[in-house]
Tab-separated table of C-alpha atoms in Angstrom:
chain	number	residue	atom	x	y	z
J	1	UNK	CA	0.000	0.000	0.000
J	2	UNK	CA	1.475	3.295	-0.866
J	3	UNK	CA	0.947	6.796	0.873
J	4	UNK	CA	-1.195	7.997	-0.476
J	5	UNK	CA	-3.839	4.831	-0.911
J	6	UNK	CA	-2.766	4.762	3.082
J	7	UNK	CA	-3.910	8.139	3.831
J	8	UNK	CA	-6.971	7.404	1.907
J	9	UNK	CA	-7.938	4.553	3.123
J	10	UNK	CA	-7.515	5.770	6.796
J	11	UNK	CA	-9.228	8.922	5.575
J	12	UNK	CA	-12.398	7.103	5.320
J	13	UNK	CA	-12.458	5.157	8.361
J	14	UNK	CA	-14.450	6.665	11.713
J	15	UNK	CA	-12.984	7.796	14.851
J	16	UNK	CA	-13.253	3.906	16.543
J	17	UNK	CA	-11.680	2.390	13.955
J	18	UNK	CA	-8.947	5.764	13.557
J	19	UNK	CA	-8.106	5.046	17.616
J	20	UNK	CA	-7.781	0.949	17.275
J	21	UNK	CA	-5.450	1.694	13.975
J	22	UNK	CA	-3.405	4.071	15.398
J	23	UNK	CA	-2.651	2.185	18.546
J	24	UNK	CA	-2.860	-1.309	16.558
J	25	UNK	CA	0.336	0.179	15.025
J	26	UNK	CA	1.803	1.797	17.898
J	27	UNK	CA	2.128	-1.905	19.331
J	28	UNK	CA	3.649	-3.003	16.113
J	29	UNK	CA	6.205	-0.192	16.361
J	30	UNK	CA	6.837	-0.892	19.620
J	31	UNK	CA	7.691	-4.678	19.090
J	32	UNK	CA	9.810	-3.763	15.689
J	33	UNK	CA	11.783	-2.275	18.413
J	34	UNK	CA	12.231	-4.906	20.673
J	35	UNK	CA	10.204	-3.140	23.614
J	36	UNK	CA	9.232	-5.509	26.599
J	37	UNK	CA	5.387	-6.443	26.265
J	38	UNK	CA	4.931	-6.220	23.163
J	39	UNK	CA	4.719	-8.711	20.115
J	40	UNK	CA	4.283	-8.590	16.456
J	41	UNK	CA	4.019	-11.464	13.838
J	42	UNK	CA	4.990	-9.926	10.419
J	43	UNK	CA	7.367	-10.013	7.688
J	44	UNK	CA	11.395	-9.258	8.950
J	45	UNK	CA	14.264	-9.481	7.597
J	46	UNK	CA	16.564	-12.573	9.170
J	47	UNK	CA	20.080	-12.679	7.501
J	48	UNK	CA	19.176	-10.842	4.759
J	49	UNK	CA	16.321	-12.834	3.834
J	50	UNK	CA	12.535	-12.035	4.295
J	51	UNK	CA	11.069	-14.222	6.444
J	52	UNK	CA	7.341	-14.403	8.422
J	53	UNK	CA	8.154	-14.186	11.871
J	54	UNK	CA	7.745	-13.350	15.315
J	55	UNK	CA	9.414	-10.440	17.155
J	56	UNK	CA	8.998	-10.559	21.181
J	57	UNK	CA	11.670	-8.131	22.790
J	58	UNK	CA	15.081	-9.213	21.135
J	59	UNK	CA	13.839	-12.228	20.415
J	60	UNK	CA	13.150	-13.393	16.560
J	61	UNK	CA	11.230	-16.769	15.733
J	62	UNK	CA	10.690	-17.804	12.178
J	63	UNK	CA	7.775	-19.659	11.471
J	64	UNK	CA	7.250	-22.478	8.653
J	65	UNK	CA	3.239	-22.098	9.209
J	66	UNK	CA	0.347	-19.845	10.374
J	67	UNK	CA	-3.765	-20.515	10.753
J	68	UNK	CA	-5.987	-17.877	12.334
J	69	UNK	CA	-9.823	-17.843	12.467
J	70	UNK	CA	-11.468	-15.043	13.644
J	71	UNK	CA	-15.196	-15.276	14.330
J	72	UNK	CA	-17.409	-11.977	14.575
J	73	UNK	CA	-21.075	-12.784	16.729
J	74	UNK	CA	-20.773	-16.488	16.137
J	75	UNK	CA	-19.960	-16.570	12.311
J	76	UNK	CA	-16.418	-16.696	10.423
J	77	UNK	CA	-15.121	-12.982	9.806
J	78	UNK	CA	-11.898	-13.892	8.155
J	79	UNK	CA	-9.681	-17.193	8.524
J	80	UNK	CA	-6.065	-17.698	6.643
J	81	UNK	CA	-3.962	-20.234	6.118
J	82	UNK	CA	-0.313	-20.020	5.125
J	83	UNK	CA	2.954	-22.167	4.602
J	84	UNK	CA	6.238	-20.850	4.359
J	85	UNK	CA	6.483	-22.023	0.716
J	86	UNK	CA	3.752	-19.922	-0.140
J	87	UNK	CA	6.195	-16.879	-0.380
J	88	UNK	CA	6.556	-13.964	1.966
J	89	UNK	CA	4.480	-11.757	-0.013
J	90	UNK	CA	1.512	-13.815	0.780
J	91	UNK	CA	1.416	-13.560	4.020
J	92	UNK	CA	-2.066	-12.152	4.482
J	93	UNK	CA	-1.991	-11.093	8.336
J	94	UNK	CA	-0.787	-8.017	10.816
J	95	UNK	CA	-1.056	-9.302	14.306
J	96	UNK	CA	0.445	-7.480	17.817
J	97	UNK	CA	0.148	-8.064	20.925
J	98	UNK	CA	0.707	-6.254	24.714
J	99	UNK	CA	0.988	-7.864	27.189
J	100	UNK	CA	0.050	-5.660	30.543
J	101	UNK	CA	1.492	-5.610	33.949
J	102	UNK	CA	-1.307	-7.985	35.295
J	103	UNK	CA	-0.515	-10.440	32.863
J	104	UNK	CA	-3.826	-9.418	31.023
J	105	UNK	CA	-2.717	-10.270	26.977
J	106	UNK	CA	-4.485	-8.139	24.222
J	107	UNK	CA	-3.996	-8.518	20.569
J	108	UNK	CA	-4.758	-6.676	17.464
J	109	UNK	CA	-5.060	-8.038	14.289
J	110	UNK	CA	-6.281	-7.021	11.041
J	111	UNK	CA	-6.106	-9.005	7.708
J	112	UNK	CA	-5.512	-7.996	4.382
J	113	UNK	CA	-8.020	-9.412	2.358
J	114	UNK	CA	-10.524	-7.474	2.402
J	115	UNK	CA	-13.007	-8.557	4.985
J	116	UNK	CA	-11.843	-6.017	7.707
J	117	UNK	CA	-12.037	-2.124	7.091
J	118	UNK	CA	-9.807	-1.643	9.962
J	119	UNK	CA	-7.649	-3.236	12.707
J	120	UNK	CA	-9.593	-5.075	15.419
J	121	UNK	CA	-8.335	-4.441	18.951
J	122	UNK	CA	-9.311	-7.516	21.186
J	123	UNK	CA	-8.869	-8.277	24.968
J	124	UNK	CA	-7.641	-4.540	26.304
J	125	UNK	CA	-8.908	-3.905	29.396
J	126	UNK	CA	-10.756	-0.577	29.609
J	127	UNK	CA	-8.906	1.113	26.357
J	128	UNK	CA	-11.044	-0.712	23.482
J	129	UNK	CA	-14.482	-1.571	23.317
J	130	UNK	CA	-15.051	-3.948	20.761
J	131	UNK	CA	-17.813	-3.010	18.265
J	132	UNK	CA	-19.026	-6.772	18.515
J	133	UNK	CA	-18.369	-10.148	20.381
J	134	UNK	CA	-15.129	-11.781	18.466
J	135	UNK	CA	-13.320	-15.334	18.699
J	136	UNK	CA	-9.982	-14.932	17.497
J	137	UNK	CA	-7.717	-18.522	17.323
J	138	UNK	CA	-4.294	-17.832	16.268
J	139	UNK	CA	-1.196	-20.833	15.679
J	140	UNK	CA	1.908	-20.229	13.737
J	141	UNK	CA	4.491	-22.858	14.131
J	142	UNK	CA	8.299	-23.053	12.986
J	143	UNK	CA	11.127	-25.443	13.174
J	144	UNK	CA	11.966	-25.183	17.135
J	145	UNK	CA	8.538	-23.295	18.850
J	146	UNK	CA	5.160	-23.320	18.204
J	147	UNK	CA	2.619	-20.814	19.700
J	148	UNK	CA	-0.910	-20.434	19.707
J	149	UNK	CA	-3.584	-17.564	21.197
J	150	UNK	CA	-6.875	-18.038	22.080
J	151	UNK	CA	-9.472	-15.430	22.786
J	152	UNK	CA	-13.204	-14.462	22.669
J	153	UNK	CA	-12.841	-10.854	22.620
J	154	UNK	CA	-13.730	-9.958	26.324
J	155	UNK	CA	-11.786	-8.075	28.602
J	156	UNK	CA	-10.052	-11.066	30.271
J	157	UNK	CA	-7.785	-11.215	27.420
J	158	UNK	CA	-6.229	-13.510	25.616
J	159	UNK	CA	-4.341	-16.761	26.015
J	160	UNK	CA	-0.950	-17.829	25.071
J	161	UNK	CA	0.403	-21.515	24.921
J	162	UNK	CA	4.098	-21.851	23.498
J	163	UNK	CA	5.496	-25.413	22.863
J	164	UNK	CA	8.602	-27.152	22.257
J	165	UNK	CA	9.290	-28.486	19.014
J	166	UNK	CA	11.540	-31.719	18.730
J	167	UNK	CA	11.658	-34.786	16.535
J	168	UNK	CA	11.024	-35.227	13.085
J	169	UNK	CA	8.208	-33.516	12.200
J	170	UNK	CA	8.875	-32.519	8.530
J	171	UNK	CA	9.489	-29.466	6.718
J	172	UNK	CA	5.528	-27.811	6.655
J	173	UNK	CA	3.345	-30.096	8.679
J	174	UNK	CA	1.122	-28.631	11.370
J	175	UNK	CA	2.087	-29.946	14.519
J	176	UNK	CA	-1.092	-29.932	15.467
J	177	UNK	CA	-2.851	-31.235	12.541
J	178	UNK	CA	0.279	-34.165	12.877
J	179	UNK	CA	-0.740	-34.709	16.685
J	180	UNK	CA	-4.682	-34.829	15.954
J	181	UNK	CA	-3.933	-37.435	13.399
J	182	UNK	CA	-1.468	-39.756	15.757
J	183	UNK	CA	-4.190	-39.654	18.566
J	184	UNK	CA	-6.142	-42.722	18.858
J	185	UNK	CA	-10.109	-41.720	19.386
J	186	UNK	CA	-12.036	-44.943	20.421
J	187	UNK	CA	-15.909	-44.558	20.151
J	188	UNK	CA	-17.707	-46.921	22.247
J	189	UNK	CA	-20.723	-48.282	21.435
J	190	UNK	CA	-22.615	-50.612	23.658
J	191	UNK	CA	-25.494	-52.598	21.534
J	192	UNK	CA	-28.775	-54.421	23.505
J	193	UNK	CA	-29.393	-57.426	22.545
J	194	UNK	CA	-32.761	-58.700	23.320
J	195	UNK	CA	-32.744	-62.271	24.015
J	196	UNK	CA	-36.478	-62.678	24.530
């Protein structure tokens, strides 16, 4: 997006969606920094190479995958998939995150395809009311770490689970897609017979 299709766009937003943009990208500023409490998953450079990644503090994670689903009042908003061979430039997804002193985790996100006029701030205690309910799921994986957030938009915020990669997973695979398939789901079924 250049300038000037920038300051257009924003021109035509309204002052809700002006004050979730502008902080949405005062978080991601912050994180491109390396500031404590604040994350961003975006495009960075890593060796001279773009890569999809995530920046917490001074620390850099590449991932190899990415899913989010975000649900507005109960129905599918927007949803994305991507694999690292996809290319960079795919990538379809802005999505920060503060953490607060209480531990509180809130996360802004906003996806480039069209389905969201602005950035949607989600889980901020008393800064953001959301202009609906929202369900946001969120996993990007890469060859080490895996993450995932979990939130339905409330004030509570959101959740965070990071896991340990080891093993022989493959190049792409979801590990959680790869777990869900090695888990053995036994239905029992108990049939009557009538003897009479």
């Amino acid at each position: 997006m250049t300038q000037n299709e920038y300051d257009k766009w924003y021109r035509e937003l309204n002052e809700a969606q002006k004050e979730a943009t502008d902080e949405f990208f005062a978080w991601k500023e912050k994180a491109s920094k390396g500031k404590d409490c604040y994350a961003d998953i975006g495009i960075t450079r890593i060796n001279g190479k773009a890569e999809v990644a995530l920046r917490e503090g001074e620390y850099i994670s590449p991932f190899r995958g990415f899913q989010m689903s975000l649900k507005q009042n109960g129905r599918i908003l927007s949803s994305c998939n991507w694999r690292c061979e996809d290319g960079v430039e795919k990538f379809p997804l802005l999505f920060s995150t503060k953490t607060f002193k209480s531990g509180k985790i809130a996360a802004g996100i906003f996806v480039r395809d069209g389905a969201m006029q602005s950035p949607i701030i989600l889980g901020c205690p008393d800064d953001f009311e959301p202009d609906a309910f929202y369900e946001v799921f969120v996993h990007a994986w890469g060859a080490e770490m895996g993450y995932l957030w979990e939130g339905d938009g409330k004030i509570q915020g959101l959740t965070r689970i990071d896991y340990l990669l080891s093993g022989n997973l493959g190049e792409t695979q979801n590990p959680i897609e790869k777990l869900v398939e090695q888990m053995y789901f036994q239905k029992t079924t108990s049939e009557e017979t009538n003897h009479e």
